[in-house]
XYZ file of C-alpha atoms in Angstrom:
743
model
C 122.595 -118.114 -2.133
C 123.087 -117.798 1.629
C 120.124 -116.827 3.798
C 121.762 -113.662 5.297
C 122.660 -112.399 1.810
C 119.144 -113.163 0.581
C 117.620 -111.247 3.508
C 119.972 -108.333 2.865
C 118.778 -108.117 -0.731
C 115.157 -108.347 0.418
C 115.622 -105.500 2.908
C 117.431 -103.436 0.281
C 114.615 -104.005 -2.221
C 111.987 -103.053 0.380
C 113.929 -99.917 1.241
C 114.114 -98.919 -2.412
C 110.366 -99.395 -2.794
C 109.696 -97.363 0.365
C 111.954 -94.528 -0.753
C 110.410 -94.553 -4.210
C 106.907 -94.312 -2.751
C 107.847 -91.638 -0.236
C 109.437 -89.505 -2.960
C 106.533 -89.840 -5.377
C 105.604 -86.444 -6.781
C 101.907 -85.676 -6.576
C 100.491 -85.313 -10.067
C 98.252 -82.279 -10.179
C 95.434 -81.885 -12.695
C 96.093 -79.544 -15.608
C 93.515 -77.535 -17.519
C 94.108 -77.648 -21.265
C 93.399 -74.149 -22.525
C 90.960 -74.815 -25.344
C 88.509 -72.213 -26.686
C 85.388 -71.571 -24.632
C 82.477 -69.254 -25.353
C 82.890 -65.794 -23.833
C 79.876 -63.493 -23.683
C 79.966 -59.701 -23.701
C 77.569 -56.944 -24.651
C 77.457 -54.105 -27.158
C 74.896 -51.524 -26.083
C 72.939 -48.994 -28.125
C 71.014 -46.371 -26.187
C 67.778 -44.805 -27.409
C 66.475 -41.306 -26.777
C 63.496 -42.408 -24.704
C 61.895 -38.970 -24.975
C 61.535 -39.463 -28.725
C 61.350 -43.214 -29.347
C 58.996 -46.000 -28.321
C 60.739 -49.212 -29.339
C 58.815 -52.330 -30.395
C 61.047 -55.049 -31.889
C 64.464 -55.749 -33.422
C 65.615 -58.194 -36.102
C 68.693 -58.824 -38.242
C 69.141 -60.367 -41.669
C 71.697 -62.646 -43.292
C 73.925 -59.652 -44.087
C 74.190 -58.625 -40.450
C 71.883 -55.633 -40.929
C 69.948 -54.858 -37.739
C 66.658 -52.970 -37.923
C 64.587 -51.789 -35.011
C 60.932 -50.921 -35.269
C 59.651 -48.054 -33.158
C 56.232 -46.438 -33.192
C 58.017 -43.543 -34.849
C 59.320 -45.683 -37.723
C 62.322 -47.802 -38.641
C 65.536 -47.294 -36.648
C 68.961 -48.876 -36.631
C 71.868 -49.165 -34.165
C 74.801 -46.859 -34.809
C 78.487 -46.752 -33.866
C 78.603 -49.172 -30.964
C 81.323 -51.565 -29.874
C 82.272 -53.366 -26.704
C 82.624 -50.818 -23.861
C 81.892 -47.933 -26.257
C 78.166 -47.340 -26.356
C 76.303 -46.672 -29.578
C 72.969 -45.035 -30.226
C 69.710 -45.815 -31.989
C 69.057 -43.553 -34.949
C 66.447 -43.217 -37.667
C 67.097 -45.680 -40.491
C 67.321 -43.676 -43.706
C 69.292 -46.298 -45.610
C 66.364 -47.012 -47.943
C 64.569 -43.687 -48.192
C 61.375 -45.019 -49.754
C 60.550 -47.036 -46.640
C 59.535 -43.850 -44.843
C 56.163 -43.717 -46.563
C 55.277 -47.252 -45.473
C 53.040 -47.658 -42.433
C 55.013 -50.515 -40.914
C 53.447 -52.137 -37.856
C 55.713 -55.181 -37.414
C 58.977 -56.715 -38.602
C 59.707 -60.385 -39.077
C 62.343 -62.652 -40.480
C 61.812 -65.164 -43.278
C 64.734 -67.267 -44.491
C 67.081 -64.772 -42.781
C 65.621 -61.857 -44.706
C 63.750 -58.911 -43.197
C 60.015 -58.927 -43.854
C 57.567 -56.130 -42.995
C 53.881 -55.901 -42.123
C 51.931 -52.777 -43.058
C 48.290 -51.810 -42.922
C 47.627 -53.618 -46.181
C 50.487 -55.887 -47.161
C 53.320 -58.216 -46.111
C 56.388 -57.222 -48.114
C 60.173 -57.288 -48.265
C 63.045 -55.640 -50.079
C 64.699 -59.046 -50.478
C 63.946 -61.366 -53.399
C 64.204 -58.301 -55.643
C 61.090 -56.934 -53.978
C 58.807 -59.663 -55.334
C 57.271 -60.459 -51.953
C 54.150 -58.293 -51.825
C 51.222 -60.182 -50.339
C 48.076 -58.202 -49.589
C 45.752 -58.632 -46.595
C 42.539 -56.868 -45.508
C 43.201 -56.082 -41.833
C 43.969 -52.322 -41.669
C 44.940 -52.524 -37.985
C 47.217 -55.544 -38.464
C 50.054 -55.637 -35.916
C 51.107 -59.313 -35.698
C 52.232 -61.845 -38.266
C 54.159 -65.091 -38.586
C 55.643 -66.741 -41.641
C 54.782 -70.292 -42.655
C 55.740 -72.542 -45.536
C 56.279 -71.203 -49.057
C 55.702 -67.543 -48.222
C 52.466 -68.158 -46.374
C 51.755 -65.624 -43.589
C 49.235 -65.570 -40.770
C 48.292 -61.960 -39.993
C 46.305 -60.567 -37.038
C 45.082 -57.257 -35.683
C 44.733 -58.725 -32.180
C 41.279 -60.132 -32.746
C 40.930 -61.382 -36.329
C 43.174 -63.797 -38.188
C 43.935 -63.933 -41.892
C 46.091 -66.521 -43.633
C 47.498 -65.199 -46.904
C 49.725 -66.335 -49.730
C 50.426 -64.325 -52.868
C 47.636 -61.900 -51.825
C 45.111 -64.746 -51.628
C 43.082 -65.195 -48.459
C 43.388 -68.866 -47.471
C 41.625 -68.541 -44.119
C 39.830 -65.925 -41.992
C 38.715 -66.261 -38.387
C 38.751 -64.793 -34.909
C 39.486 -65.815 -31.362
C 36.035 -65.887 -29.779
C 37.070 -65.059 -26.226
C 40.577 -63.558 -26.156
C 42.996 -60.949 -27.490
C 45.793 -62.298 -29.701
C 49.273 -61.323 -28.501
C 51.607 -63.634 -30.461
C 51.738 -66.106 -33.372
C 54.272 -68.869 -34.091
C 54.626 -71.457 -36.866
C 55.443 -75.106 -36.133
C 57.564 -76.303 -39.017
C 57.393 -80.043 -38.367
C 53.567 -80.076 -38.513
C 52.674 -77.054 -40.625
C 50.478 -75.664 -37.808
C 50.213 -72.068 -36.638
C 49.897 -71.512 -32.899
C 48.113 -68.419 -31.619
C 48.598 -67.138 -28.087
C 46.022 -65.000 -26.353
C 46.206 -63.457 -22.912
C 44.463 -66.487 -21.428
C 44.229 -69.111 -24.180
C 46.356 -71.007 -26.681
C 44.855 -71.910 -30.064
C 46.183 -73.899 -33.001
C 45.365 -73.352 -36.663
C 46.087 -76.729 -38.209
C 47.439 -77.306 -41.680
C 43.880 -78.005 -42.874
C 42.887 -74.518 -41.625
C 40.917 -75.699 -38.611
C 41.125 -73.405 -35.557
C 41.049 -75.250 -32.206
C 41.513 -74.177 -28.622
C 44.392 -76.148 -27.111
C 44.851 -74.676 -23.637
C 43.279 -72.341 -21.089
C 45.310 -70.324 -18.638
C 45.859 -66.894 -17.168
C 48.138 -63.895 -17.654
C 49.945 -65.197 -20.736
C 52.556 -62.783 -22.114
C 54.656 -64.523 -24.799
C 55.531 -67.953 -26.158
C 57.733 -69.889 -28.540
C 57.870 -73.358 -30.098
C 61.127 -75.024 -29.040
C 63.048 -78.273 -29.283
C 62.202 -78.657 -33.007
C 58.499 -78.577 -32.286
C 58.534 -80.968 -29.319
C 57.560 -78.348 -26.764
C 55.933 -74.955 -26.390
C 57.106 -72.536 -23.706
C 54.448 -70.098 -22.529
C 55.552 -67.078 -20.537
C 53.251 -65.608 -17.901
C 53.413 -62.932 -15.244
C 54.094 -65.695 -12.685
C 56.647 -67.885 -14.445
C 56.562 -70.095 -17.523
C 54.637 -73.200 -18.584
C 55.952 -76.210 -20.505
C 53.308 -77.382 -22.971
C 53.210 -80.521 -25.116
C 51.857 -79.512 -28.557
C 51.251 -83.105 -29.643
C 49.302 -84.129 -26.538
C 47.899 -80.605 -26.126
C 48.486 -80.551 -22.380
C 50.662 -78.834 -19.815
C 53.842 -80.596 -18.691
C 54.283 -80.427 -14.927
C 53.693 -77.389 -12.747
C 54.405 -73.815 -13.740
C 58.113 -72.962 -13.457
C 58.646 -70.259 -10.841
C 62.197 -70.880 -9.677
C 63.505 -68.252 -12.066
C 65.562 -65.102 -11.802
C 62.332 -63.188 -12.480
C 58.832 -64.640 -12.798
C 57.234 -61.757 -14.742
C 58.065 -62.950 -18.270
C 57.752 -60.413 -21.092
C 59.201 -62.395 -24.007
C 60.197 -65.975 -24.904
C 62.455 -66.999 -27.781
C 64.572 -70.045 -28.625
C 67.882 -69.093 -30.260
C 70.531 -71.649 -31.201
C 68.841 -74.328 -29.063
C 68.881 -72.110 -25.979
C 65.655 -70.705 -24.543
C 65.762 -66.993 -23.739
C 63.382 -65.112 -21.495
C 62.777 -61.401 -21.278
C 61.397 -59.912 -18.095
C 60.765 -56.567 -16.426
C 64.137 -57.053 -14.681
C 66.532 -58.172 -17.371
C 66.897 -61.245 -19.573
C 67.945 -64.801 -18.789
C 68.733 -67.961 -20.721
C 68.083 -71.564 -19.689
C 71.280 -73.623 -19.509
C 71.704 -77.347 -20.059
C 71.936 -77.869 -16.273
C 68.503 -76.222 -15.850
C 70.026 -73.144 -14.249
C 70.028 -69.702 -15.804
C 72.487 -67.202 -17.208
C 71.118 -63.880 -15.979
C 71.694 -60.633 -17.865
C 70.756 -57.700 -15.664
C 71.782 -54.077 -15.649
C 73.979 -51.981 -17.882
C 76.790 -54.497 -17.927
C 74.510 -56.211 -20.433
C 71.494 -54.060 -21.327
C 70.673 -50.351 -21.730
C 67.548 -50.922 -19.634
C 66.009 -53.757 -17.672
C 62.476 -53.895 -19.125
C 62.818 -56.313 -22.050
C 60.459 -55.884 -25.003
C 61.775 -58.294 -27.613
C 64.489 -60.934 -28.180
C 65.763 -62.263 -31.507
C 68.773 -63.871 -33.135
C 71.490 -61.367 -33.998
C 74.400 -61.445 -36.429
C 77.631 -63.328 -35.802
C 76.331 -65.622 -33.079
C 74.769 -62.847 -31.021
C 71.400 -62.278 -29.378
C 69.471 -59.025 -29.717
C 67.730 -58.006 -26.496
C 65.580 -54.925 -27.016
C 64.611 -52.933 -23.941
C 62.619 -49.778 -23.425
C 65.942 -47.880 -23.158
C 67.720 -49.389 -26.162
C 69.291 -52.491 -27.625
C 71.719 -54.884 -25.973
C 73.559 -57.096 -28.459
C 74.923 -59.957 -26.391
C 77.782 -61.456 -28.360
C 79.268 -64.933 -27.934
C 82.851 -65.344 -29.044
C 85.170 -68.327 -28.845
C 88.433 -67.554 -27.075
C 91.000 -69.234 -24.885
C 91.952 -68.070 -21.418
C 95.165 -66.822 -23.010
C 93.138 -64.700 -25.452
C 91.241 -63.246 -22.514
C 94.519 -62.603 -20.700
C 95.900 -60.650 -23.658
C 92.738 -58.536 -23.751
C 93.056 -57.816 -20.020
C 96.775 -57.060 -20.390
C 95.822 -54.342 -22.872
C 93.039 -53.090 -20.599
C 95.511 -52.569 -17.767
C 98.189 -50.884 -19.853
C 95.782 -48.613 -21.750
C 93.733 -47.275 -18.849
C 95.075 -48.352 -15.466
C 98.773 -47.484 -15.110
C 99.278 -44.346 -13.010
C 102.912 -43.523 -12.143
C 103.587 -47.248 -12.463
C 100.747 -48.133 -10.084
C 97.886 -50.489 -10.926
C 95.000 -48.011 -10.540
C 91.238 -47.797 -10.995
C 89.603 -45.517 -13.558
C 87.171 -43.331 -11.595
C 84.927 -40.323 -12.200
C 83.287 -41.822 -15.274
C 79.930 -40.672 -16.573
C 77.582 -43.588 -17.179
C 80.304 -45.972 -18.305
C 81.946 -43.505 -20.702
C 85.634 -44.448 -20.529
C 86.739 -41.138 -22.038
C 85.414 -39.250 -19.004
C 87.344 -41.183 -16.337
C 90.592 -40.466 -14.522
C 93.106 -42.791 -12.879
C 92.629 -42.409 -9.139
C 94.814 -42.876 -6.088
C 93.979 -45.603 -3.610
C 94.696 -46.541 -0.009
C 96.114 -49.760 -1.402
C 98.115 -48.548 -4.397
C 101.017 -50.657 -3.182
C 98.964 -53.811 -2.658
C 97.029 -53.677 -5.943
C 100.268 -52.940 -7.773
C 102.220 -55.796 -6.188
C 99.375 -58.196 -7.006
C 99.475 -57.052 -10.632
C 103.267 -57.201 -10.485
C 103.021 -60.761 -9.187
C 100.934 -61.702 -12.217
C 103.477 -60.162 -14.573
C 106.315 -61.977 -12.777
C 104.531 -65.294 -13.309
C 103.792 -64.296 -16.916
C 107.465 -63.687 -17.550
C 108.501 -66.867 -15.730
C 106.061 -68.894 -17.855
C 106.627 -67.215 -21.239
C 109.838 -65.104 -21.096
C 107.795 -62.336 -22.720
C 109.890 -59.152 -22.863
C 106.777 -56.983 -22.504
C 105.982 -58.717 -19.227
C 109.520 -58.054 -18.025
C 109.206 -54.358 -18.835
C 105.854 -54.237 -17.029
C 107.581 -55.771 -13.992
C 110.372 -53.233 -14.203
C 107.981 -50.256 -14.282
C 105.821 -51.502 -11.412
C 108.893 -52.290 -9.314
C 110.086 -48.739 -9.939
C 106.793 -47.452 -8.527
C 107.094 -49.670 -5.443
C 110.724 -48.615 -4.934
C 109.730 -44.956 -4.999
C 107.302 -45.566 -2.125
C 110.450 -45.998 0.003
C 112.317 -42.961 -1.302
C 109.558 -40.366 -1.667
C 109.174 -40.049 2.125
C 111.849 -39.156 4.723
C 111.390 -42.171 7.067
C 114.178 -44.780 6.634
C 112.840 -48.178 5.533
C 109.218 -47.011 5.567
C 107.101 -47.337 2.409
C 104.413 -44.752 1.698
C 100.933 -45.938 0.825
C 101.078 -43.911 -2.377
C 102.559 -40.806 -3.940
C 101.138 -38.136 -6.202
C 102.032 -34.770 -7.645
C 101.828 -31.956 -5.113
C 99.167 -29.267 -5.048
C 96.232 -31.654 -5.360
C 95.806 -33.088 -1.879
C 92.225 -31.848 -1.629
C 91.389 -33.978 -4.680
C 92.930 -37.164 -3.284
C 91.302 -39.788 -1.088
C 91.896 -39.375 2.676
C 93.431 -35.934 2.184
C 94.405 -35.738 5.875
C 96.873 -38.619 5.429
C 99.015 -36.911 2.788
C 102.379 -35.344 3.606
C 104.782 -33.121 1.618
C 107.745 -35.001 0.150
C 111.372 -33.844 0.376
C 111.199 -34.194 -3.395
C 109.641 -31.069 -4.869
C 106.437 -31.504 -6.870
C 105.394 -34.584 -4.902
C 103.285 -35.594 -1.895
C 103.164 -38.977 -0.204
C 100.502 -40.851 1.744
C 101.227 -42.049 5.284
C 99.562 -44.630 7.605
C 100.771 -47.590 5.518
C 98.918 -50.819 6.273
C 99.989 -54.398 6.810
C 98.109 -55.156 3.572
C 100.729 -53.164 1.713
C 103.687 -54.822 3.419
C 102.626 -58.401 2.749
C 102.056 -57.454 -0.883
C 105.506 -55.870 -1.144
C 107.242 -58.900 0.360
C 105.308 -61.289 -1.897
C 106.428 -59.414 -5.006
C 110.029 -58.948 -3.844
C 110.375 -62.672 -3.178
C 108.805 -63.656 -6.495
C 111.132 -61.304 -8.402
C 114.194 -62.547 -6.529
C 113.301 -66.146 -7.320
C 111.823 -65.986 -10.808
C 113.187 -62.969 -12.684
C 116.522 -63.517 -14.410
C 117.316 -59.804 -14.721
C 120.130 -59.196 -12.214
C 119.501 -55.472 -11.561
C 115.842 -56.225 -10.817
C 116.722 -59.140 -8.545
C 119.191 -57.004 -6.595
C 116.694 -54.165 -6.293
C 113.961 -56.512 -5.032
C 116.257 -58.081 -2.421
C 117.488 -54.662 -1.335
C 113.904 -53.428 -0.849
C 112.964 -56.644 0.949
C 115.875 -56.185 3.337
C 115.030 -52.499 3.750
C 111.434 -52.950 4.876
C 112.078 -56.019 7.023
C 115.053 -54.351 8.734
C 112.756 -51.441 9.559
C 110.202 -53.776 11.122
C 112.709 -55.834 13.117
C 114.604 -52.736 14.260
C 111.359 -51.154 15.486
C 110.274 -54.096 17.644
C 107.976 -55.563 14.995
C 106.147 -52.325 14.263
C 105.878 -50.199 11.131
C 106.824 -46.691 12.324
C 105.315 -43.706 10.511
C 106.632 -40.137 10.089
C 105.246 -39.197 13.531
C 107.356 -41.845 15.285
C 104.305 -43.994 16.065
C 103.193 -47.361 14.674
C 100.636 -47.161 11.897
C 97.130 -48.408 12.639
C 97.682 -51.855 11.110
C 101.467 -52.191 10.859
C 101.784 -54.159 14.094
C 103.282 -57.636 14.473
C 104.589 -57.255 18.037
C 103.450 -60.008 20.463
C 101.913 -57.437 22.793
C 99.524 -56.477 20.010
C 99.060 -59.836 18.297
C 98.514 -61.949 21.401
C 96.210 -59.375 22.965
C 93.513 -60.733 20.670
C 91.527 -63.721 21.967
C 92.655 -66.962 20.349
C 89.536 -67.176 18.161
C 89.904 -63.678 16.670
C 91.293 -63.863 13.148
C 93.917 -61.120 13.471
C 95.907 -63.187 15.973
C 96.299 -65.993 13.453
C 96.670 -63.678 10.439
C 99.399 -61.425 11.812
C 101.356 -64.435 13.046
C 101.161 -66.112 9.650
C 102.082 -62.961 7.727
C 105.109 -61.973 9.799
C 106.596 -65.472 9.743
C 106.126 -65.549 5.969
C 107.860 -62.176 5.612
C 110.751 -63.099 7.892
C 111.233 -66.390 6.038
C 111.300 -64.577 2.693
C 113.825 -62.036 4.006
C 116.090 -64.766 5.395
C 115.836 -66.905 2.249
C 117.181 -64.150 0.000
C 119.484 -62.211 2.352
C 120.697 -65.043 4.612
C 120.749 -62.575 7.503
C 120.380 -64.519 10.736
C 118.362 -61.759 12.425
C 115.325 -62.711 10.347
C 115.545 -66.411 11.098
C 116.192 -65.793 14.783
C 113.240 -63.421 15.074
C 110.895 -65.838 13.306
C 111.778 -68.725 15.628
C 111.557 -66.427 18.629
C 108.023 -65.443 17.647
C 106.987 -69.005 16.879
C 108.556 -70.688 19.918
C 108.526 -68.084 22.685
C 105.423 -66.115 21.785
C 103.143 -68.801 20.397
C 103.028 -67.610 16.795
C 103.376 -71.167 15.527
C 100.388 -72.192 17.633
C 98.489 -69.136 16.378
C 99.235 -70.036 12.786
C 98.197 -73.646 13.123
C 94.908 -72.898 14.881
C 92.137 -74.324 12.644
C 90.016 -71.844 10.721
C 86.942 -73.529 12.159
C 87.791 -71.932 15.512
C 87.843 -68.381 14.138
C 84.765 -66.390 15.081
C 83.449 -63.493 17.109
C 85.359 -62.320 20.149
C 83.973 -63.465 23.531
C 81.820 -61.117 25.578
C 84.682 -60.175 27.912
C 87.020 -59.093 25.074
C 87.935 -55.455 24.511
C 86.090 -53.310 21.983
C 88.907 -53.472 19.428
C 88.784 -57.274 19.368
C 84.997 -57.199 19.057
C 85.167 -54.710 16.217
C 87.773 -56.785 14.408
C 85.670 -59.945 14.626
C 82.140 -58.783 13.831
C 82.208 -60.976 10.714
C 84.521 -62.711 8.275
C 87.117 -60.315 6.877
C 87.850 -61.014 3.229
C 90.813 -58.631 3.241
C 92.328 -61.081 5.710
C 91.879 -63.891 3.179
C 93.764 -61.824 0.630
C 96.620 -61.199 3.075
C 96.758 -64.853 4.128
C 96.990 -66.250 0.603
C 99.479 -63.680 -0.650
C 101.559 -64.518 2.414
C 101.279 -68.243 1.729
C 103.626 -67.798 -1.234
C 106.554 -66.904 1.031
C 105.375 -69.172 3.833
C 105.340 -72.345 1.740
C 107.904 -71.391 -0.884
C 110.735 -70.354 1.453
C 110.375 -72.412 4.670
C 113.183 -72.766 7.186
C 112.915 -76.570 7.068
C 110.814 -79.418 5.672
C 109.030 -79.995 8.984
C 107.667 -76.463 8.883
C 106.827 -76.835 5.197
C 104.666 -79.852 5.990
C 102.920 -77.913 8.741
C 102.387 -74.913 6.473
C 100.758 -77.124 3.868
C 98.326 -78.317 6.509
C 97.610 -74.710 7.476
C 96.995 -73.648 3.865
C 94.724 -76.586 3.081
C 92.756 -75.980 6.281
C 92.150 -72.391 5.199
C 91.310 -73.410 1.638
C 88.615 -75.771 2.861
C 86.579 -72.922 4.351
C 87.098 -70.820 1.201
C 85.861 -73.470 -1.227
C 82.229 -72.238 -1.390
C 83.484 -68.903 -2.792
C 85.071 -70.570 -5.858
C 87.635 -67.776 -5.915
C 90.107 -68.426 -8.713
C 93.013 -66.815 -6.851
C 92.624 -68.779 -3.619
C 92.226 -72.094 -5.448
C 95.320 -71.456 -7.563
C 97.389 -70.209 -4.607
C 96.476 -73.484 -2.879
C 97.915 -75.400 -5.835
C 101.412 -74.161 -4.925
C 101.436 -76.796 -2.151
C 101.385 -79.541 -4.761
C 98.056 -80.910 -3.540
C 96.037 -82.896 -6.064
C 92.755 -81.325 -4.966
C 92.501 -77.555 -5.194
C 89.261 -77.130 -7.171
C 90.865 -76.528 -10.553
C 87.467 -76.818 -12.239
C 86.096 -74.006 -10.070
C 89.201 -71.882 -10.683
C 88.716 -72.203 -14.439
C 85.006 -71.437 -13.997
C 86.014 -68.232 -12.213
C 88.433 -67.229 -14.980
C 85.989 -68.029 -17.779
C 82.926 -66.493 -16.147
C 84.566 -63.272 -15.026
C 83.070 -60.466 -17.136
C 85.206 -58.669 -19.674
C 83.332 -55.502 -18.747
C 84.869 -54.451 -15.394
C 82.771 -51.292 -14.979
C 80.976 -50.985 -11.643
C 77.455 -51.058 -13.023
C 74.520 -51.292 -10.662
C 73.770 -54.966 -10.091
C 70.805 -56.633 -8.438
C 70.240 -60.279 -7.551
C 68.479 -60.233 -4.199
C 65.068 -60.334 -5.905
C 65.807 -63.578 -7.738
C 63.605 -66.618 -7.238
C 66.193 -69.116 -8.510
C 68.680 -68.644 -5.663
C 68.571 -70.175 -2.192
C 69.179 -67.503 0.440
C 70.871 -68.337 3.728
C 70.263 -67.033 7.214
C 72.703 -64.310 8.375
C 76.003 -65.901 9.414
C 79.549 -65.035 10.492
C 81.006 -65.643 7.030
C 78.404 -63.329 5.467
C 77.475 -66.002 2.949
C 74.148 -64.910 1.498
C 73.366 -67.814 -0.848
C 73.885 -71.546 -0.669
C 75.714 -71.475 -4.017
C 77.831 -68.581 -5.222
C 76.649 -66.829 -8.383
C 78.862 -66.592 -11.486
C 81.173 -63.561 -11.472
C 79.482 -62.016 -14.530
C 76.191 -61.809 -12.630
C 77.622 -60.060 -9.552
C 79.242 -56.704 -8.825
C 82.873 -56.499 -9.960
C 84.917 -57.016 -6.805
C 88.558 -57.371 -5.866
C 89.644 -60.455 -3.931
C 89.333 -58.607 -0.619
C 85.542 -58.369 -0.973
C 82.712 -60.738 -0.181
C 81.998 -62.742 -3.320
C 78.513 -63.496 -1.942
C 77.420 -59.848 -2.166
C 74.328 -59.870 -4.370
C 73.652 -56.212 -5.147
C 75.358 -52.934 -5.891
C 72.859 -50.093 -5.978
C 73.045 -46.574 -7.323
C 76.496 -46.691 -8.910
C 75.703 -46.347 -12.583
C 79.033 -46.883 -14.326
C 81.269 -44.436 -12.467
C 84.477 -46.496 -12.479
C 86.313 -49.359 -14.158
C 88.415 -51.790 -12.142
C 91.766 -53.069 -13.364
C 92.073 -56.719 -14.338
C 95.662 -56.653 -13.073
C 95.040 -57.968 -9.573
C 91.555 -59.422 -10.101
C 92.175 -61.716 -13.070
C 95.737 -61.640 -14.359
C 97.335 -62.678 -11.055
C 95.463 -66.012 -10.737
C 95.694 -66.767 -14.464
C 99.441 -66.235 -14.809
C 100.127 -67.946 -11.490
C 98.223 -70.953 -12.836
C 100.302 -70.841 -15.996
C 103.552 -70.676 -14.013
C 102.532 -73.527 -11.699
C 101.685 -75.625 -14.759
C 98.055 -76.248 -13.833
C 96.837 -74.163 -16.795
C 98.385 -75.035 -20.127
C 99.478 -72.679 -22.851
C 96.680 -72.197 -25.406
C 96.011 -75.401 -27.305
C 96.722 -75.235 -31.021
């Protein structure tokens, strides 16, 4: 073989290797959609003027009984999102004559304590063990139907009506009794002491303390957890000594009840309930998303893998159900279609009375177009991933609503914010913005925002690319051309019915570049308009869109604006005008929403590969500053760039942890002792680590996910899952980073 020919082969081989490496497709991680445990609550409200609740238990049949000072009660007619009540239990009429002071559970059967006996209706009624403590109010079951009974001072161990032991606590009031199965010992908690009655009936003081409230034996007898008004104590029952310091880094330190259920330790408090997780953090259940009231009295194991949390206002049955993300998506699809479709729009259900869905009405919104196009985007991705005909029909109906925004008003190429039947303007939000339509029976809302336009263009592009229904594709491209022609024709302004630009519909360089370089709107408006022009050119091939985009990028610095790092965005300098200062007083999460929705068209339909590479850099730069929020939508939008790292784990966490109850209940977290608060900052990040979505107020993606509280709302509205949850989930399915449900 000659040397030149050998070298030629070597160079050819090297070139092939280089090309192979340079064309390697990045392999993104994929979440396999296996069942996870979803929690939700069924609530039963009590008439607090008539009932004083004490405890709640269930038996092996799923029967739940609640003891009140007024007698036995039971929950009635409750299901998820539809509240039940607590009513007198008349199911066994001869129980009414019994003076029941406590309920317990033995071998998953309900057992009762009265002024003279421990008894049950199970075992054919044969359990009937007498005691001699007329004021008895506490008891615990031991081995072979042995029971330790107390009136708060004295103790009596009985079996088959025989007194096996009698005694008292010499210096304390008894508040709780537990049985340790692995040793046969009974543990007795007082307000300031812990005693043990050993299997040989010897009573011994094991521990002194202060302000004890409740306790339980956990970890199969390896540990005792003692609740106090200042946190909880870990206690070693074998060594009879405290383990470490008192635990105070809790959601709430004033513990009212402690109970281990299915190897998880639950705590009741005067501000909700919380459960200790395997990572030593807590799942916090506060407010009416979870509980009828926040002062917890009692916690016990409920039927069908649930936990019964009794409060002064009623019972919260926190259920745990295995489901896949796809199962959750189907539930949310139904939620949207049943209660949130108004004239084709994706709407909120407002005007509710204390979470009662039957009292709400579908309301208009400033952003009807945006919320609808985000929901529409989710349905487009759903159809692209599954070819589901229902998804296609949902797309068709929402597109019809968006199309009518352009035809219901008399301004060519201008989309209304919303439309509604005439004669009701005084009942609509921002009544001064509504105008009469040329179409009788209808009014339309003016002052359309840039938020709406970027949403429209996102949806039009996604339909044109991904929907295989030709009439829909043509309609989407026609509407895309219509709105973008309006903007280009009007010197990069959105012109309202009065012949003036709307407040936010401004992409002209005179407006955009008037902002200082570090003010977010300069970067945002540049990014959005280039994305919209690219999308319009990609599907219409009209040179005016391409020419305008390059003019803005090259002659007016929009490319430089777009590529400016997010780290440089902040408050306007002291010499800036008042508008710039107002627009940069803190991080604007609506801007994040507009950026990421715009990234679809920016990255998906670039003019050339050089720009596409630059856009990827821009998107990843933005994503880096968003990572602490763990927002499922922003992480999944970032995945469209093909990057390997886009926090898929956090995106799945967001989708799994988002509550199924989307009612705007009052929420409070700022009092918690288990969160690390941050000093006030430009991004308005309140805590070092973001809380799970099911512990925070329900928020759309344009809100600050670090908001801790929502006060004084009380269940007046339900948000739609369409834009909040379904968009990121179905986008993840379409991009292939979330699998179909595993079989």
